[in-house]
Amino acid sequence: MPDKQTEEEVKTSTIQYAKKWGESPLPPTVLATLITAQHARPFQALPMLFPPVLLASTYLNLNDYVVDSAGINAAWSTLYLILARRRKQPFTEKWGIRGIVRGATMGMCVANLVGGGLTYAFGRRSREEEM
């Protein structure tokens, strides 16, 4: 018969995984790195506005503003996803290195949208808990 602790570990749901993803400082940093890898050379000004905001979101997360950081991360990831979806790419270019990096970036944006959105919607700020 399994003990109580293993039963509790098994009961983690997909929503809990997504919420933990939104609380982590790592996803905005990785997304900023992928965006920089795509748009630094040749330099494209509009997409390069996103990495500083995402890194500021990481800084906020590390300073215990987890819920606010998740909201910023979800919002800016959504904006980048909208911007990236506007640019059409031929089928043959989707399977090169740049296409794979672009696909990983867009997948990371979707994960940040879901995780950050759940964390922002259902998260509690530490100042609210003290009152």
mmCIF file of C-alpha atoms in Angstrom:
data_model
loop_
_atom_site.group_PDB
_atom_site.id
_atom_site.type_symbol
_atom_site.label_atom_id
_atom_site.label_comp_id
_atom_site.label_asym_id
_atom_site.label_seq_id
_atom_site.Cartn_x
_atom_site.Cartn_y
_atom_site.Cartn_z
ATOM 1 C CA MET A 1 0.000 0.000 0.000
ATOM 2 C CA PRO A 2 1.525 3.365 -0.988
ATOM 3 C CA ASP A 3 2.239 5.791 1.775
ATOM 4 C CA LYS A 4 0.532 9.162 2.078
ATOM 5 C CA GLN A 5 3.493 11.214 0.806
ATOM 6 C CA THR A 6 3.747 9.420 -2.560
ATOM 7 C CA GLU A 7 0.001 9.789 -3.110
ATOM 8 C CA GLU A 8 0.274 13.551 -2.638
ATOM 9 C CA GLU A 9 3.200 13.752 -5.067
ATOM 10 C CA VAL A 10 1.246 11.869 -7.724
ATOM 11 C CA LYS A 11 -1.754 14.185 -7.496
ATOM 12 C CA THR A 12 -0.003 17.183 -9.076
ATOM 13 C CA SER A 13 -2.062 18.313 -12.038
ATOM 14 C CA THR A 14 -1.220 20.054 -15.285
ATOM 15 C CA ILE A 15 -2.554 23.322 -13.897
ATOM 16 C CA GLN A 16 -0.151 23.080 -10.974
ATOM 17 C CA TYR A 17 2.759 22.462 -13.361
ATOM 18 C CA ALA A 18 1.721 25.490 -15.418
ATOM 19 C CA LYS A 19 1.442 27.630 -12.286
ATOM 20 C CA LYS A 20 4.934 26.553 -11.178
ATOM 21 C CA TRP A 21 6.191 27.438 -14.671
ATOM 22 C CA GLY A 22 4.721 30.920 -14.289
ATOM 23 C CA GLU A 23 6.333 31.372 -10.864
ATOM 24 C CA SER A 24 9.811 30.487 -12.107
ATOM 25 C CA PRO A 25 12.303 33.230 -13.111
ATOM 26 C CA LEU A 26 13.890 31.007 -15.762
ATOM 27 C CA PRO A 27 11.311 31.096 -18.634
ATOM 28 C CA PRO A 28 11.502 34.875 -19.293
ATOM 29 C CA THR A 29 15.294 34.656 -19.305
ATOM 30 C CA VAL A 30 15.308 31.794 -21.801
ATOM 31 C CA LEU A 31 12.759 33.596 -23.973
ATOM 32 C CA ALA A 32 14.875 36.775 -23.936
ATOM 33 C CA THR A 33 17.884 34.697 -24.996
ATOM 34 C CA LEU A 34 15.993 33.086 -27.883
ATOM 35 C CA ILE A 35 14.614 36.427 -29.072
ATOM 36 C CA THR A 36 18.096 37.944 -28.983
ATOM 37 C CA ALA A 37 19.502 34.976 -30.911
ATOM 38 C CA GLN A 38 16.951 35.532 -33.652
ATOM 39 C CA HIS A 39 16.958 39.291 -34.020
ATOM 40 C CA ALA A 40 20.401 40.532 -33.007
ATOM 41 C CA ARG A 41 21.979 39.793 -36.354
ATOM 42 C CA PRO A 42 20.864 41.487 -38.535
ATOM 43 C CA PHE A 43 19.629 43.880 -35.901
ATOM 44 C CA GLN A 44 15.850 44.379 -35.867
ATOM 45 C CA ALA A 45 14.760 47.170 -33.544
ATOM 46 C CA LEU A 46 11.133 46.253 -32.816
ATOM 47 C CA PRO A 47 11.690 42.641 -31.677
ATOM 48 C CA MET A 48 14.730 43.723 -29.658
ATOM 49 C CA LEU A 49 12.447 45.790 -27.396
ATOM 50 C CA PHE A 50 11.232 42.553 -25.797
ATOM 51 C CA PRO A 51 14.407 41.126 -24.120
ATOM 52 C CA PRO A 52 14.950 44.058 -21.699
ATOM 53 C CA VAL A 53 11.334 43.871 -20.524
ATOM 54 C CA LEU A 54 11.560 40.094 -20.076
ATOM 55 C CA LEU A 55 14.810 40.437 -18.136
ATOM 56 C CA ALA A 56 13.182 43.104 -15.951
ATOM 57 C CA SER A 57 10.397 40.594 -15.328
ATOM 58 C CA THR A 58 13.022 38.107 -14.154
ATOM 59 C CA TYR A 59 14.487 40.757 -11.856
ATOM 60 C CA LEU A 60 11.054 41.413 -10.349
ATOM 61 C CA ASN A 61 10.539 37.691 -9.851
ATOM 62 C CA LEU A 62 13.818 37.377 -7.985
ATOM 63 C CA ASN A 63 12.766 40.286 -5.738
ATOM 64 C CA ASP A 64 9.619 38.437 -4.579
ATOM 65 C CA TYR A 65 7.139 40.093 -6.940
ATOM 66 C CA VAL A 66 6.229 36.707 -8.387
ATOM 67 C CA VAL A 67 2.612 37.414 -9.360
ATOM 68 C CA ASP A 68 3.393 40.762 -10.972
ATOM 69 C CA SER A 69 6.344 39.251 -12.796
ATOM 70 C CA ALA A 70 4.141 36.457 -14.131
ATOM 71 C CA GLY A 71 1.641 39.004 -15.456
ATOM 72 C CA ILE A 72 4.342 41.023 -17.214
ATOM 73 C CA ASN A 73 5.864 37.860 -18.638
ATOM 74 C CA ALA A 74 2.506 36.585 -19.939
ATOM 75 C CA ALA A 75 1.586 39.946 -21.486
ATOM 76 C CA TRP A 76 4.896 40.520 -23.257
ATOM 77 C CA SER A 77 5.117 36.898 -24.399
ATOM 78 C CA THR A 78 1.676 37.301 -25.951
ATOM 79 C CA LEU A 79 2.733 40.511 -27.692
ATOM 80 C CA TYR A 80 5.820 38.815 -29.128
ATOM 81 C CA LEU A 81 3.738 35.823 -30.225
ATOM 82 C CA ILE A 82 1.373 38.148 -32.103
ATOM 83 C CA LEU A 83 4.331 39.911 -33.703
ATOM 84 C CA ALA A 84 6.032 36.649 -34.686
ATOM 85 C CA ARG A 85 2.849 35.109 -36.128
ATOM 86 C CA ARG A 86 2.473 38.021 -38.559
ATOM 87 C CA ARG A 87 5.653 37.021 -40.370
ATOM 88 C CA LYS A 88 4.965 34.118 -42.708
ATOM 89 C CA GLN A 89 7.685 31.584 -43.354
ATOM 90 C CA PRO A 90 7.928 29.195 -46.326
ATOM 91 C CA PHE A 91 7.662 25.490 -45.483
ATOM 92 C CA THR A 92 11.255 24.700 -46.458
ATOM 93 C CA GLU A 93 12.665 27.363 -44.121
ATOM 94 C CA LYS A 94 10.787 25.989 -41.103
ATOM 95 C CA TRP A 95 13.203 23.092 -40.770
ATOM 96 C CA GLY A 96 16.482 25.023 -40.773
ATOM 97 C CA ILE A 97 18.274 26.225 -37.652
ATOM 98 C CA ARG A 98 16.520 29.606 -37.735
ATOM 99 C CA GLY A 99 13.142 27.939 -38.181
ATOM 100 C CA ILE A 100 13.717 25.607 -35.243
ATOM 101 C CA VAL A 101 14.796 28.513 -33.029
ATOM 102 C CA ARG A 102 11.724 30.473 -34.159
ATOM 103 C CA GLY A 103 9.478 27.516 -33.364
ATOM 104 C CA ALA A 104 11.084 27.082 -29.937
ATOM 105 C CA THR A 105 10.609 30.788 -29.257
ATOM 106 C CA MET A 106 6.951 30.679 -30.192
ATOM 107 C CA GLY A 107 6.421 27.524 -28.125
ATOM 108 C CA MET A 108 8.069 29.230 -25.169
ATOM 109 C CA CYS A 109 5.740 32.207 -25.668
ATOM 110 C CA VAL A 110 2.705 29.931 -25.495
ATOM 111 C CA ALA A 111 4.025 28.222 -22.352
ATOM 112 C CA ASN A 112 4.710 31.611 -20.752
ATOM 113 C CA LEU A 113 1.242 32.807 -21.739
ATOM 114 C CA VAL A 114 -0.447 29.840 -20.064
ATOM 115 C CA GLY A 115 1.820 29.593 -17.017
ATOM 116 C CA GLY A 116 2.115 33.305 -16.393
ATOM 117 C CA GLY A 117 -1.583 33.859 -16.994
ATOM 118 C CA LEU A 118 -2.555 31.190 -14.480
ATOM 119 C CA THR A 119 -0.089 32.509 -11.922
ATOM 120 C CA TYR A 120 -1.304 36.069 -12.377
ATOM 121 C CA ALA A 121 -4.972 35.120 -12.303
ATOM 122 C CA PHE A 122 -4.865 32.788 -9.309
ATOM 123 C CA GLY A 123 -1.718 33.914 -7.482
ATOM 124 C CA ARG A 124 -1.748 35.741 -4.179
ATOM 125 C CA ARG A 125 0.631 38.552 -3.410
ATOM 126 C CA SER A 126 2.510 38.246 -0.126
ATOM 127 C CA ARG A 127 1.325 41.708 0.950
ATOM 128 C CA GLU A 128 -2.304 40.615 0.542
ATOM 129 C CA GLU A 129 -1.734 37.585 2.753
ATOM 130 C CA GLU A 130 -0.297 39.748 5.548
ATOM 131 C CA MET A 131 -3.450 41.895 5.775
#
